[in-house]
Structures are given as C-alpha cells and as structure tokens.
Coordinates of C-alpha atoms in Angstrom, one line a residue:
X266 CA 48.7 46.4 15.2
X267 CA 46.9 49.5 14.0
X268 CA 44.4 48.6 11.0
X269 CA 44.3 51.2 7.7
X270 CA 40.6 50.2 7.5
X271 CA 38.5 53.4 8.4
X272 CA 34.8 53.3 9.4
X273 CA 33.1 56.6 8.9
X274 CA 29.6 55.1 8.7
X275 CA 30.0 52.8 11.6
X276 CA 29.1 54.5 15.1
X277 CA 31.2 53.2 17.9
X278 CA 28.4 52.0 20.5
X279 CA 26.5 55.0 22.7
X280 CA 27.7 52.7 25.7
X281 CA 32.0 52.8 25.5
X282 CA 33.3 55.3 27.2
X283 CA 36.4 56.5 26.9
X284 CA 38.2 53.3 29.0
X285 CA 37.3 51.8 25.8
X286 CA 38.9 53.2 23.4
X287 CA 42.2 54.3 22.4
X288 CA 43.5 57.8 22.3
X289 CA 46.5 59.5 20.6
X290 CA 47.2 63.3 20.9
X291 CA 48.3 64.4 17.7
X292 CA 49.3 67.9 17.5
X293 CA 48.0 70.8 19.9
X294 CA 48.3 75.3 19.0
X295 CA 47.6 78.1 21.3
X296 CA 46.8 81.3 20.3
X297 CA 46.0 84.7 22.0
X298 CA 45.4 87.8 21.0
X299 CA 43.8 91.1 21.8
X300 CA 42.8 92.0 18.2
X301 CA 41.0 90.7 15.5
X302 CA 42.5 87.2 14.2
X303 CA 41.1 84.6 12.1
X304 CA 42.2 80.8 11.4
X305 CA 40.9 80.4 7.8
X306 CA 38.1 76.5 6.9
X307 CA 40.4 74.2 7.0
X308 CA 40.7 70.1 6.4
X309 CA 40.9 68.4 9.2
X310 CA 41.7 64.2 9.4
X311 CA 41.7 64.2 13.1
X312 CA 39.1 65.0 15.9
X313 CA 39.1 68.6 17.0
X314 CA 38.8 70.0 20.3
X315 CA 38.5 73.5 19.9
X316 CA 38.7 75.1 23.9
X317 CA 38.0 79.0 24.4
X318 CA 39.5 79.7 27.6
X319 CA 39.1 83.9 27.4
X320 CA 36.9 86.0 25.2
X321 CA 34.9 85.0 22.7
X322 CA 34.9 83.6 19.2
X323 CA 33.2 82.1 15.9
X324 CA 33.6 78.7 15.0
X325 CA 32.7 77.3 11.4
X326 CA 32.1 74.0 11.1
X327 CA 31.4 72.8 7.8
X328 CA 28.0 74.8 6.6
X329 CA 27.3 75.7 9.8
X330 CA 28.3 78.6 12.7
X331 CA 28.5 78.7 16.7
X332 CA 29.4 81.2 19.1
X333 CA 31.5 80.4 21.7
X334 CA 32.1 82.0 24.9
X335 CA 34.9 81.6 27.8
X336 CA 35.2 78.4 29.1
X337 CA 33.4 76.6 26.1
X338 CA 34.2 73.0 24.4
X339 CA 33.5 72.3 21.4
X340 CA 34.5 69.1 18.9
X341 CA 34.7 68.8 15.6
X342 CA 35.0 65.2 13.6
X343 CA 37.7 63.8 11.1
X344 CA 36.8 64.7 7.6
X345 CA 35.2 68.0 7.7
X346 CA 36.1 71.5 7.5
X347 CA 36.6 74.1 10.9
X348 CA 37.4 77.6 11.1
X349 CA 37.7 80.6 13.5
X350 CA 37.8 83.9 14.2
X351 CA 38.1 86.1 17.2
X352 CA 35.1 88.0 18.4
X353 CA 34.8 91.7 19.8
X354 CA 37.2 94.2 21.1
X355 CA 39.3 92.1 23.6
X356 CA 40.2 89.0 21.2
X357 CA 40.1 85.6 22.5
X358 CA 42.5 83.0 24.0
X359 CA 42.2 79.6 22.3
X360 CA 43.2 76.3 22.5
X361 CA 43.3 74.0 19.7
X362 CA 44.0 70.1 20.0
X363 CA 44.1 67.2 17.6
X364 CA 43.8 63.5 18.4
X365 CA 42.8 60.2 17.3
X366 CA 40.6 57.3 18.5
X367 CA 40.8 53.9 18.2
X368 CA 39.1 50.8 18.7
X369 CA 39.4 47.3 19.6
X370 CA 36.8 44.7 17.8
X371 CA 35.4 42.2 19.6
X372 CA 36.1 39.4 16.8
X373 CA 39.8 41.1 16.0
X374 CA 41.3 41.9 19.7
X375 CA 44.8 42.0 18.5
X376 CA 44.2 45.1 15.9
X377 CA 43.4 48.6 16.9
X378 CA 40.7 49.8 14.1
X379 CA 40.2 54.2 13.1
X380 CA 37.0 55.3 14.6
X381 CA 36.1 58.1 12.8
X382 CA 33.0 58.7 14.1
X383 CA 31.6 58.2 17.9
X384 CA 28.7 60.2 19.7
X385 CA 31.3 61.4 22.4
X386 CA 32.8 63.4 19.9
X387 CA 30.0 64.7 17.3
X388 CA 31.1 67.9 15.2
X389 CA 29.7 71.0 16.7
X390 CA 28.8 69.5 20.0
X391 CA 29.4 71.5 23.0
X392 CA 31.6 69.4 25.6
X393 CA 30.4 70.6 29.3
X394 CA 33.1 72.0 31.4
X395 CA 32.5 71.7 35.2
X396 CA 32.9 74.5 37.3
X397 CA 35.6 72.7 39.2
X398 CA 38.0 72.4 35.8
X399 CA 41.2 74.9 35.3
X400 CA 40.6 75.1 32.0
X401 CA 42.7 78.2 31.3
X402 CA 45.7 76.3 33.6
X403 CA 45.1 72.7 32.3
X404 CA 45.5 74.0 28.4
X405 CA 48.5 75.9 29.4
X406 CA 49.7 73.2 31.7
X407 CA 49.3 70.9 28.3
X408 CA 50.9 72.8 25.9
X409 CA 53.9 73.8 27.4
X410 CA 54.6 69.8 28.4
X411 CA 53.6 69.6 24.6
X412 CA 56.1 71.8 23.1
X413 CA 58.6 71.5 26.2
X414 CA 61.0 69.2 23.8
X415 CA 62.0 67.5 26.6
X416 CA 62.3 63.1 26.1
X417 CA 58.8 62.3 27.9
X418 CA 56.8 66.0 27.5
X419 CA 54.8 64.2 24.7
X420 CA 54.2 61.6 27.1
X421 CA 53.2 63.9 30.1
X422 CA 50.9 66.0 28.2
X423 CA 49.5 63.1 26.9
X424 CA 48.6 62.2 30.2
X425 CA 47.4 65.5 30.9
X426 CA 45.0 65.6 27.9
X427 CA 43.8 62.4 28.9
X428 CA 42.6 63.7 32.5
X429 CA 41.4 67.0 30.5
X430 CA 38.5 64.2 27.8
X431 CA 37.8 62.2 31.3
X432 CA 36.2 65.5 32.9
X433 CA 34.5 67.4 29.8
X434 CA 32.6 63.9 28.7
X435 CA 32.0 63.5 32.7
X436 CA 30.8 67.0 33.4
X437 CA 26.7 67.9 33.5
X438 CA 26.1 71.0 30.8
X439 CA 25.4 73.8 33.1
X440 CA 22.4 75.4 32.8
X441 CA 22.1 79.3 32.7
X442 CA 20.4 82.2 31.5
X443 CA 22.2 85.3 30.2
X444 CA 22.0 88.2 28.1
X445 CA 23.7 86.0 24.9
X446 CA 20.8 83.4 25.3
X447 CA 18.5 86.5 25.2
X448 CA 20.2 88.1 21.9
X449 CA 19.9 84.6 20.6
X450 CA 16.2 84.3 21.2
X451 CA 15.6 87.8 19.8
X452 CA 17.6 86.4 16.5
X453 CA 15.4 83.4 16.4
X454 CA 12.4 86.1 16.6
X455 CA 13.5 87.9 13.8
X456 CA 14.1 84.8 11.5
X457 CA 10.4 84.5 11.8
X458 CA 8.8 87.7 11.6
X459 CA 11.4 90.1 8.7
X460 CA 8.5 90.5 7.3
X461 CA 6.8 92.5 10.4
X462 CA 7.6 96.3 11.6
X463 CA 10.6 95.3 13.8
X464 CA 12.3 98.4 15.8
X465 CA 15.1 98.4 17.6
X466 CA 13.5 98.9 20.8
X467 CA 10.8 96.5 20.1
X468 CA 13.6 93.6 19.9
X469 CA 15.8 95.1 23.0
X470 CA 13.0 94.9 25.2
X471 CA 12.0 91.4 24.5
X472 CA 15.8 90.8 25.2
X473 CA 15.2 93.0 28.6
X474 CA 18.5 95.7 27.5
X475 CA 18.8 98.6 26.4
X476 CA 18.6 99.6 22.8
X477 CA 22.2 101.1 22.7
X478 CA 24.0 97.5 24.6
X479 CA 21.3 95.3 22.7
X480 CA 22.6 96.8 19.5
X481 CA 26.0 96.7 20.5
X482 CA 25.6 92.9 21.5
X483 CA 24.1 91.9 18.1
X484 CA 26.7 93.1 16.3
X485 CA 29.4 91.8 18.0
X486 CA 27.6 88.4 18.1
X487 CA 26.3 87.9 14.3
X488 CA 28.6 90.4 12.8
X489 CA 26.0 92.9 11.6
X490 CA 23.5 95.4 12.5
X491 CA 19.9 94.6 13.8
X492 CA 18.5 96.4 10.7
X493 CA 21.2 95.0 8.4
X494 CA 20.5 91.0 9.2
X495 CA 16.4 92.2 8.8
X496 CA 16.9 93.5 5.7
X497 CA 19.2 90.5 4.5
X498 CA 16.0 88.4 5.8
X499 CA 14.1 90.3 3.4
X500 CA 16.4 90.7 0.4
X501 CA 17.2 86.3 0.7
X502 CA 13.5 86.2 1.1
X503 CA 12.5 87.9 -2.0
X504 CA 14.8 86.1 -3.9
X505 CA 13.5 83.5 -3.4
X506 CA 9.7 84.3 -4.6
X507 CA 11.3 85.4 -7.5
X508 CA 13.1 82.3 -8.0
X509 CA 10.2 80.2 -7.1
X510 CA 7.0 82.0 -7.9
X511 CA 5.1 84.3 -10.8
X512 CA 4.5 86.8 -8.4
X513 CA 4.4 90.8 -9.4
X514 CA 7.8 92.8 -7.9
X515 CA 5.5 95.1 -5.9
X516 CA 3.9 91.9 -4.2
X517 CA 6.8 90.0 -3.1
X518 CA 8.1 93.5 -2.2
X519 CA 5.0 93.7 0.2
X520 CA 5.0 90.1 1.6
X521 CA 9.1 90.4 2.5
X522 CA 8.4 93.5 4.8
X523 CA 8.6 96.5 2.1
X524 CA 5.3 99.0 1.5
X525 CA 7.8 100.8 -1.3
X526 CA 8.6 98.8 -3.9
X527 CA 10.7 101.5 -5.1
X528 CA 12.9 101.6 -2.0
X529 CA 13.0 98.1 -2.5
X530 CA 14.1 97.6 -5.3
X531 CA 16.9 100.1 -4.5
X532 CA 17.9 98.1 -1.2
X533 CA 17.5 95.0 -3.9
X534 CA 20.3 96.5 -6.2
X535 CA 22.5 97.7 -3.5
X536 CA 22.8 94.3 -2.7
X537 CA 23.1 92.7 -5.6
X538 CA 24.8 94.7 -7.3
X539 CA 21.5 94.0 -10.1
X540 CA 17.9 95.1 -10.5
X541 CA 15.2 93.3 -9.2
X542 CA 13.9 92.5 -13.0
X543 CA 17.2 91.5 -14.3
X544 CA 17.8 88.8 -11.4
X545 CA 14.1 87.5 -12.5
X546 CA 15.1 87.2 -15.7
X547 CA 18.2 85.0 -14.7
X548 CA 16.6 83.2 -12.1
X549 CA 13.8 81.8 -14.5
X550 CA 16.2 79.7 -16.7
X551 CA 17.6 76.6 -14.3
X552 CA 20.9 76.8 -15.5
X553 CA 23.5 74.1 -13.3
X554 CA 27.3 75.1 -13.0
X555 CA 29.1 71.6 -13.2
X556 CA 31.9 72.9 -12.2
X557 CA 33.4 75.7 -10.3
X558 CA 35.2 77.9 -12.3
X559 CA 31.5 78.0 -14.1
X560 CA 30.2 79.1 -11.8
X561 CA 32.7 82.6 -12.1
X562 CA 31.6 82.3 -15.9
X563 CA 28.1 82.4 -14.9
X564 CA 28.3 85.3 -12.1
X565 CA 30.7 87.5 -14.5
X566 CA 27.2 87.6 -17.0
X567 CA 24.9 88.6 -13.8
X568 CA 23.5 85.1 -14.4
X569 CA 23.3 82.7 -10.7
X570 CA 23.2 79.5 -10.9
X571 CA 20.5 76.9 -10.2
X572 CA 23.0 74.7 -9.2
X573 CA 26.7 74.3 -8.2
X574 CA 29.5 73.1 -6.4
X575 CA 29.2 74.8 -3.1
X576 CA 31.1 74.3 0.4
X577 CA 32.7 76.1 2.9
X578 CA 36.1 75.3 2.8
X579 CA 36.5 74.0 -0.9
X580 CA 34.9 76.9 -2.8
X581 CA 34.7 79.3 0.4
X582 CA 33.9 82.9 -1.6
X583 CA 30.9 81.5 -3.5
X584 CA 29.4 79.9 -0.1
X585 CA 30.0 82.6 1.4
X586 CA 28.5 85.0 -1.2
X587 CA 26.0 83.1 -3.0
X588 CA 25.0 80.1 -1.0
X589 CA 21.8 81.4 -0.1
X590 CA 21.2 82.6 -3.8
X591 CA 21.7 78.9 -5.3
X592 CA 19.1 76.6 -4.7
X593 CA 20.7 73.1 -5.4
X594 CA 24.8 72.9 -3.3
X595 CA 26.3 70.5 -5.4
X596 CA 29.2 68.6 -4.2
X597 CA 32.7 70.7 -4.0
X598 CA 34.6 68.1 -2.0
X599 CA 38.1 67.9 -2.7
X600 CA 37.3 69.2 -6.4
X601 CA 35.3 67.0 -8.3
X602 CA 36.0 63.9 -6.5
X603 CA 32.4 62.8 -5.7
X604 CA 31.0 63.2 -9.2
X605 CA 28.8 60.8 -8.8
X606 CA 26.0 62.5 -6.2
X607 CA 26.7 65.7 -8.2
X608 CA 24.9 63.4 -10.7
X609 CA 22.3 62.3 -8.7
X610 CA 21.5 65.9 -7.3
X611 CA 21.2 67.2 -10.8
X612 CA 18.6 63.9 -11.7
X613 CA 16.5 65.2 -8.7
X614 CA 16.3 68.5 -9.3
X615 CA 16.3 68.6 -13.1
X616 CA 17.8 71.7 -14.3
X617 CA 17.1 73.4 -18.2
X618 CA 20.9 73.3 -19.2
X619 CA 24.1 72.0 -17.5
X620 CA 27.3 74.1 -17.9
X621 CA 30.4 71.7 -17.9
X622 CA 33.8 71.4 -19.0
X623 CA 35.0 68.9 -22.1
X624 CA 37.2 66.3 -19.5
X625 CA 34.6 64.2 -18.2
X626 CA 35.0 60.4 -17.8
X627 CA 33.1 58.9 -20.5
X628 CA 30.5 57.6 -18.2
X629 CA 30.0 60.6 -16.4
X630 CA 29.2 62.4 -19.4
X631 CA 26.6 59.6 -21.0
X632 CA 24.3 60.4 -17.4
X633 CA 25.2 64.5 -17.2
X634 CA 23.2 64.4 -20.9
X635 CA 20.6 62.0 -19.9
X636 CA 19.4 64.8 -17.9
X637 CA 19.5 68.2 -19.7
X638 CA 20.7 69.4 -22.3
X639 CA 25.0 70.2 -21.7
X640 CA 26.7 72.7 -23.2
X641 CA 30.9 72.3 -23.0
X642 CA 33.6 74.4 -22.2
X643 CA 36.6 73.3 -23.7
X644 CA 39.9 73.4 -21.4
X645 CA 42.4 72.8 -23.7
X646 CA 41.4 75.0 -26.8
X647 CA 40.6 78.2 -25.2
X648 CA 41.5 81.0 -22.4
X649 CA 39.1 81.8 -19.6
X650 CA 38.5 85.2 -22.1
X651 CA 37.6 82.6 -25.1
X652 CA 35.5 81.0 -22.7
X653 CA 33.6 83.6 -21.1
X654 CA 32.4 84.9 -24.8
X655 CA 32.0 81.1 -25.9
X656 CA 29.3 80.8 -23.0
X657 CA 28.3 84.3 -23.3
X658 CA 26.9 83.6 -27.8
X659 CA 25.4 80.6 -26.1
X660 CA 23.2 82.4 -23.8
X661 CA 22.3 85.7 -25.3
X662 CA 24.7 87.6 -22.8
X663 CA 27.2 89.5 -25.2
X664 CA 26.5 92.5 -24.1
X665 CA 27.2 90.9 -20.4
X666 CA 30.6 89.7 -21.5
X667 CA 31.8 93.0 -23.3
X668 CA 31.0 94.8 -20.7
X669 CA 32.6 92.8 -17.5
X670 CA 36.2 92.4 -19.8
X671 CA 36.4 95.8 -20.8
X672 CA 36.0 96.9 -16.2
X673 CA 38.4 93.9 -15.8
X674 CA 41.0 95.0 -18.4
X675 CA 40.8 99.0 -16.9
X676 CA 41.6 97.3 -13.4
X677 CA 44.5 95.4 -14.9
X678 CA 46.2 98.4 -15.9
X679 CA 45.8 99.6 -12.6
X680 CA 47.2 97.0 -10.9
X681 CA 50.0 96.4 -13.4
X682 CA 51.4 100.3 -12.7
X683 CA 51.0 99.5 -9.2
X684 CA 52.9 96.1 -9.7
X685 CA 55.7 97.6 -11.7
X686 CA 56.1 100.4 -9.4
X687 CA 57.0 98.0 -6.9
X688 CA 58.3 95.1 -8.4
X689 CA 60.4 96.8 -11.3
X690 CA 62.2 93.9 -12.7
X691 CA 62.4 92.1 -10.1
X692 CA 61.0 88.3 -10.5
X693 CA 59.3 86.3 -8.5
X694 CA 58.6 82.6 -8.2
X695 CA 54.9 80.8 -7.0
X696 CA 55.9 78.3 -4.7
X697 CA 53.0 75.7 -2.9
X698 CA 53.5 73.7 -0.2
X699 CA 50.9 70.1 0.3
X700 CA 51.8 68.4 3.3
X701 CA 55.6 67.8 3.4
X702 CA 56.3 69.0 0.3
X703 CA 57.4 72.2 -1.2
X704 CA 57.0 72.8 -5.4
X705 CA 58.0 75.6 -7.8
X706 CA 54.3 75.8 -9.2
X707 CA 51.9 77.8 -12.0
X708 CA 48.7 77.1 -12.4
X709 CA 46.3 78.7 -15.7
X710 CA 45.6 81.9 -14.2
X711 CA 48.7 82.5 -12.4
X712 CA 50.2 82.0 -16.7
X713 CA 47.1 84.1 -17.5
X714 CA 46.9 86.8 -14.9
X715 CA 49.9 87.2 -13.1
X716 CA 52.6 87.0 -15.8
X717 CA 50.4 87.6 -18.8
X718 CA 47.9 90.4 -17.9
X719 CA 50.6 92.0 -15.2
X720 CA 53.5 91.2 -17.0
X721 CA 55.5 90.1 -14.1
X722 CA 58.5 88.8 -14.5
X723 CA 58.5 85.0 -13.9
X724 CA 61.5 83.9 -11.6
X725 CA 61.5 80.1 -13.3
X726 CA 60.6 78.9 -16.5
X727 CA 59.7 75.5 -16.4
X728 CA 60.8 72.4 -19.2
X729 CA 57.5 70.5 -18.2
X730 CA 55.9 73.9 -20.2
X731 CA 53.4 77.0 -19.6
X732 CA 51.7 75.0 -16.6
X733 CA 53.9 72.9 -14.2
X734 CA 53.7 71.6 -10.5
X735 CA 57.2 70.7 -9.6
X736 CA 59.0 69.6 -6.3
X737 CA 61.5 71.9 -4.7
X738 CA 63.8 72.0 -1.2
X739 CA 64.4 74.7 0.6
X740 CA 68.3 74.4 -0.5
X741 CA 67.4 74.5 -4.0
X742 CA 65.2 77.8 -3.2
X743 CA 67.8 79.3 -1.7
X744 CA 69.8 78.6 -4.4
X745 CA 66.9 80.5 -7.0
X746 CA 68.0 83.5 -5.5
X747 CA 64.8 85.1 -6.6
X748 CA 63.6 88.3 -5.6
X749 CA 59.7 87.4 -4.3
X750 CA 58.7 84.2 -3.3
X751 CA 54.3 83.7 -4.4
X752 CA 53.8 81.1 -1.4
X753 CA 50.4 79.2 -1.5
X754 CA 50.2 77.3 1.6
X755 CA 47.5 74.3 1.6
X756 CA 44.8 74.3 4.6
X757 CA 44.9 71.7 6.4
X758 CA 46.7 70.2 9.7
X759 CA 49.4 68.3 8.5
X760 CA 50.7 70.9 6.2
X761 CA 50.0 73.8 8.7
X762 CA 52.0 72.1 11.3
X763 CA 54.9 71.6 8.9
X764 CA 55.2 75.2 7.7
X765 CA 55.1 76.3 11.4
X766 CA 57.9 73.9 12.2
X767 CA 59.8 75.5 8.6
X768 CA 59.5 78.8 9.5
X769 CA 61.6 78.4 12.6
X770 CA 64.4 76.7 10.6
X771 CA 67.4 79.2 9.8
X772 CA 67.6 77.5 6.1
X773 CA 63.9 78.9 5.7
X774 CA 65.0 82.0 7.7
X775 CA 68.2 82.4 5.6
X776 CA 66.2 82.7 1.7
X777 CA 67.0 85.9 0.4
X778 CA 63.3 86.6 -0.3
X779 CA 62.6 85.8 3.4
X780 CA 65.2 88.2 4.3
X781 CA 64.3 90.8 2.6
X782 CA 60.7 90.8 3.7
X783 CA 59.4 89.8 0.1
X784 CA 57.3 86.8 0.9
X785 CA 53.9 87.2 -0.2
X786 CA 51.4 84.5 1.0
X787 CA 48.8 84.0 -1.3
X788 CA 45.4 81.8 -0.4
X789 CA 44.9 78.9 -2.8
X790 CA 40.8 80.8 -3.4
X791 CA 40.5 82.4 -5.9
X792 CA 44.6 82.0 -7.0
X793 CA 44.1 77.8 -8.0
X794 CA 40.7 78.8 -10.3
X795 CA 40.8 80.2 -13.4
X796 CA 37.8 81.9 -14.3
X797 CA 36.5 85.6 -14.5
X798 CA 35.5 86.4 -11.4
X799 CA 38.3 84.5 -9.8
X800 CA 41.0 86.0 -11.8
X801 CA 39.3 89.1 -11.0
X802 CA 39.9 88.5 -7.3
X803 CA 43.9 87.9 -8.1
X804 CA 43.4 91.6 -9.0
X805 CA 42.0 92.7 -5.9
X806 CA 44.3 90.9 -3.9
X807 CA 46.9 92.3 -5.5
X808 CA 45.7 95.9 -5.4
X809 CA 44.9 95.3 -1.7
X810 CA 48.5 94.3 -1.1
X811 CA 50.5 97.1 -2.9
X812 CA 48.7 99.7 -3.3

C-alpha cells in the first residue's frame, strides 16, 4: 500500500541508503543537439536527474544557476522549478530522468510513504560520477530499454537505472583543477571588486590564459562579456544606493566604479531604458505590487516595484528582468496560492502603498490594510487600458500612461497589417492543454489583444461568454476544421510527456491546422496575464513570428 500522505519537511535519515528506500522510474527524455536548444522552468513533482553526457549546458534550478560540464550529475527535488539550455558552439547531449522515492516507517511497515525530500537527492547537488561509469552508454543503454515497447523494457531499464543511483551516490567527487574552475574564480573576483579598474588582461592572467580564450570562455560560460557582467555589477550596484541611500548621483557614480558621472548616467539609461534621476524618484516611494499583472501596470509608468510576486518559472520575464531591481520577491507560486507569507513579507518590510486587485478573501484583505495603505484595481469593471489610467490619476503618472498607450497602439497597427497579411480571414482557435486534457480556451487579453486590438478572426465563440476555458478532444478539433490552432502547452512533466506521446498520434497528425503547418505554440508568459507590458509582449511575439 502506497500512502497519499507527503512529507516535504521531514528529512529521510542521513543514514538510509538507497537499500532503504523505494524507487520508481517515472519517465526518462534524451536530447542532442549540435545547436543552440533550450528546455524552458518547468514544474516538476518528481526527483530530477539531469545527466550531461557531451558538451556543456546551463541548468536553472529555481532562483538559482549551474554550469555543467560532460559527464556531470545533477538532482533536482519534487516541487520546484528546472530548466536548461545548451551551451557553446557544439550543443550538448543530455539525459533527463524522473523517479520517485519511497519509504517504509518503522511504526507503519505495511505502507510505503512519498519522500519528497532526502539528502541523497538535494536540488542542485552535483552526484559524482566515477571514472569507471559509461555514462554516455549506461543513459543510452536506459533509454532505448525505456522506450523499446517491448512487455518487460520498463522493467529492464528499471533495473538499469537502479545500477546507474547505486554508483553516482557510491562514487568519491573527483577533485580537479581546470581552466572553468579558473574562469569561475576570476567571476567570484569580479563580484567583489566592479568597483576597481578591472582590464581584460588583468583578469586573464589571474585565470593563467590568454586574453582572447579567457574572453571567449566567459562568454560562453555566463553568457556575456567580461566588461558587460562588470558594468551590470555596477549599474545593479548603483541601483541600489539609489534605492537605499541619500547619496548625490555623482557619488554613487564614483563608489560603483564610474569617474564620469556623465558616462554613467548614459550606461545607466541604456540599461534602463530611464535616467538615473527619474529611477530615484520611483525608487523613493515603496510601492508593493500584490499581484502580477501589477506589476506590468507599474513597469508600463517607469515606476519598479518595492515589492512583488517574483519566481523563476511562475512569473519568468520579470525575474528575469527585474529581480535584482525589486527588493522584497513576494511569493508567485502557482499564482496567488500562498497569500498568506505574501502577507507576512509585506508586515516585515512595510511598504508606503500596496497595489492590489478588488477579489481578495475577506480576511486577506482586513491584514493587506493593516499594513499600508491599498489602493484597488477592480477586475470586473474595467480593461487593462481603464486600469492602467485608473492607477496612473492615482499616482501622478498621466503623462506616463499617455505616453506608453499611444507607442502600444502605433505597434498594434503594425502587427495587425502584418496579421491580416497573413491570416486574411482565416480564423483561428486558442487551444491549452493541462495535463491530460485539451480545452478550446480565451483568457482577458487573448479577448483584449488578439481578437480585439488585431481583429483576428475567432475560430469559436463560446456560450459560457467573452472568457471561457472549455474541454475539447482531438476528434472534436478535427471536426472545427479551423484554419490556425493558438496552442498553449502547460510546463510541466506530466503534460509535456503527454503532448509528446499526442504528437505522434495520426488523429493529432491528421488536424487540418496540423497539416497545413499552421500550428502556432504560444508560451502561457506573457499570453495568461493581462496587463500592459504583458499584452505588449503578445505584440512582440507576434511580430517576431510573422513578420
């Protein structure tokens, strides 16, 4: 008997090994390729192994980034996020497997319990590989038992995987020196003197190489120049004097590294995209986003948040963009699931005002305006436009608002001439798929942007109304007949696995849209959030895509 009852908290002990417990292999991909390629955060409810068995690549786990060479092991646990993408000119060969562990309790023998977490396995640790382990030929050997589809490969490879966790958790982590470590410790050197005359050949000969391989090797390692990761040192730096401090613009421009503090406020706005004195300005009012279409309120009037739901998978673009710009990551988990440490992160911090929409639980509400003063959005009354002008009377940022509509409505015509010169009147249907499940779906700013601004031609109109989420089969697709299928396809194992498993299917293979090469697949960031800068995004995705 396998118990439901999950223990995130509880550690199995340092002492189990592997004897101990129970393992299931769930699901297992290979990929190779000599170009770039990129596996975009995803949700993971199983233990990862992620195996590199040629060239290199970038793993994202949660907040966090590693390197990985050849012949490197790395785990990642149930309930957070992992990503990767392939690094350099040759690509990278990788191996990617899923399992699950389980354990048997001393006062309940009979019942296997979910471990989901155990120091064999902790996310981001490095597994060592001995230099006696295949690791190229066991993953290979593995997968094709794995996908073989004969009666016992499951088993086999199974058994195989097995053998594979008995030598990594058994092997010593070799020790070595090479010219990777060295770019790393030159990294670590720069992290603590941007604000010092660093030259390119200063830095290549602590790492012993020449200036023209070191500077090759740091950008293929940390995607970026030498002097471009200094001067985003600096620029993160400064921000945060000016977020922190009453300090003059020509001293913080002298502390972070800069004698100019007119070249640095020009490396400042090319950036930013804003002036040194106008990101003061925002920076001195704590204003918290509540929520994360807000936040795209907030950034569309050059105003960055205090605080906000930030996360690398859930709200990707604005980690990515702003994290290091926002002092206070509130919880994006799932969307507003875990409102309650949002609450407590806000009580610790204290912002001036709290940005929020009008659908809170009544309780949640009662604590948001026990500490600071909220002002509400309303969802149901008003367009992101009506909201964005709403917020922008509220704050003294008119001028703000005016402006970014009038650049976002000249890009709409753009893309809607490029949009009818390809579409015509053809019509298209948004369809999302969520683990098993396929549904004819519209969300606000696919009503707001994509039919309403572009004017394209919906495919379905729904009796539900304007906004609907509603299940689908493939047969009934087929039967749509429509000419473009919008196909949102949720990140995370179980529904990744099943839409590789579809795709092979003639009944997928068979859809007129699929025929004719008219399937676009659209990420669910920035397509599920309706706010300016998101809906802004749709535009640029779009113009990427047709023009």
């Amino acid at each position: 008997m396998i118990s439901p009852n999950l223990y995130p908290n509880q550690e199995v002990d340092s002492t189990y090994l592997l004897d101990r417990l129970t393992i299931k292999l769930r699901d297992m991909e290979k990929m190779k390729s000599t170009s770039d390629w990129n596996i975009p955060q995803q949700h993971t409810s199983s233990y990862v192994l992620v195996l590199v068995t040629g060239g290199e690549a970038l793993l994202t786990l949660d907040r966090g980034s590693i390197h990985i060479h050849a012949q490197g092991v790395y785990s990642c646990v149930p309930e957070s996020t992992f990503g990767l993408t392939s690094f350099g000119d040759e690509g990278a060969e990788v191996t990617i497997m899923r399992f699950d562990l389980y354990q048997e309790l001393h006062d309940d023998p009979d019942t296997l319990h979910v471990v989901k977490d155990t120091p064999m396995f902790r996310s981001g640790k490095e597994l060592a590989v001995s230099p006696t382990v295949q690791l190229s030929f066991m993953c290979e050997e593995i997968h094709n038992l794995w996908h073989s589809g004969r009666a016992m490969g499951h088993f086999q490879a199974h058994v195989q995987f097995l053998q594979l966790l008995a030598s990594l958790t058994e092997a010593s982590p070799p020790l070595k020196e090479d010219s990777q470590m060295m770019i790393q410790r030159t990294k670590d050197y720069i992290d603590e003197h941007s604000n010092e005359n660093l030259t390119v050949e200063y830095l290549a000969g602590m790492a012993g190489l020449s200036p023209k391989y070191y500077v090759d090797l740091f950008k293929r390692r940390y995607g970026m120049s030498t002097t471009d990761y200094i001067s985003s040192l600096r620029i993160n730096r400064a921000k945060q004097l000016m977020a922190g401090t009453e300090m003059r613009l020509r001293d913080i421009a002298h502390q972070v590294g800069y004698q100019d503090e007119f070249y640095f406020s020009r490396k400042f706005k090319k950036a930013m995209g804003i002036s040194p004195s106008v990101y003061m300005n925002s920076r001195r009012r704590k204003i918290a986003s509540y929520h994360i279409a807000i936040t795209g309120h907030l950034l569309a009037l050059n105003m960055i948040p205090y605080a906000a739901p930030l996360h690398p998978k859930w709200t990707s673009y604005y980690y990515r963009m702003y994290g290091k710009d926002i002092p206070v990551h509130l919880s994006a988990y799932r969307i507003d699931m875990e409102w309650q440490s949002k609450i407590e992160a806000l009580q610790e911090h204290q912002p001036d005002l709290i940005i929020s929409y009008d659908h809170l639980r009544p309780e949640e509400k009662a604590q948001l305006e026990d500490i600071a003063p909220v002002h509400y959005l309303t969802v149901s009354d008003h367009n992101w436009r009506s909201q964005l002008q709403i917020l922008a009377e509220h704050l003294g940022t008119q001028q703000d608002a005016k402006s970014w509509l009038e650049t976002y409505d000249h890009k709409v015509d753009q893309v809607k001439t490029m949009m009818q010169q390809k579409l015509g009147n053809e019509k298209v249907v948004v369809v999302r798929l969520l683990k098993h499940q396929f549904t004819r779906y519209c969300s606000p700013s696919m009503l707001e942007v994509l039919y309403g601004d572009l004017a394209v031609k919906p495919a379905h109109v729904s009796e539900e109304g304007e906004i609907y989420n509603e299940p689908i089969t493939l047969e009934q697709l087929d039967e749509m007949q429509t000419d473009w299928i919008f196909l949102m396809v949720c990140q995370e194992s179980e529904t990744l696995s099943f839409w590789e498993d579809v795709q092979k299917t003639s009944l997928w293979q068979n859809i007129k849209s699929v025929q004719n090469n008219r399937l676009f697949i659209i990420p669910a960031d920035p397509w599920l959030e309706n706010s300016p800068l998101a809906n802004e995004r749709i535009l640029d995705d779009l113009m990427d895509r047709y023009r």
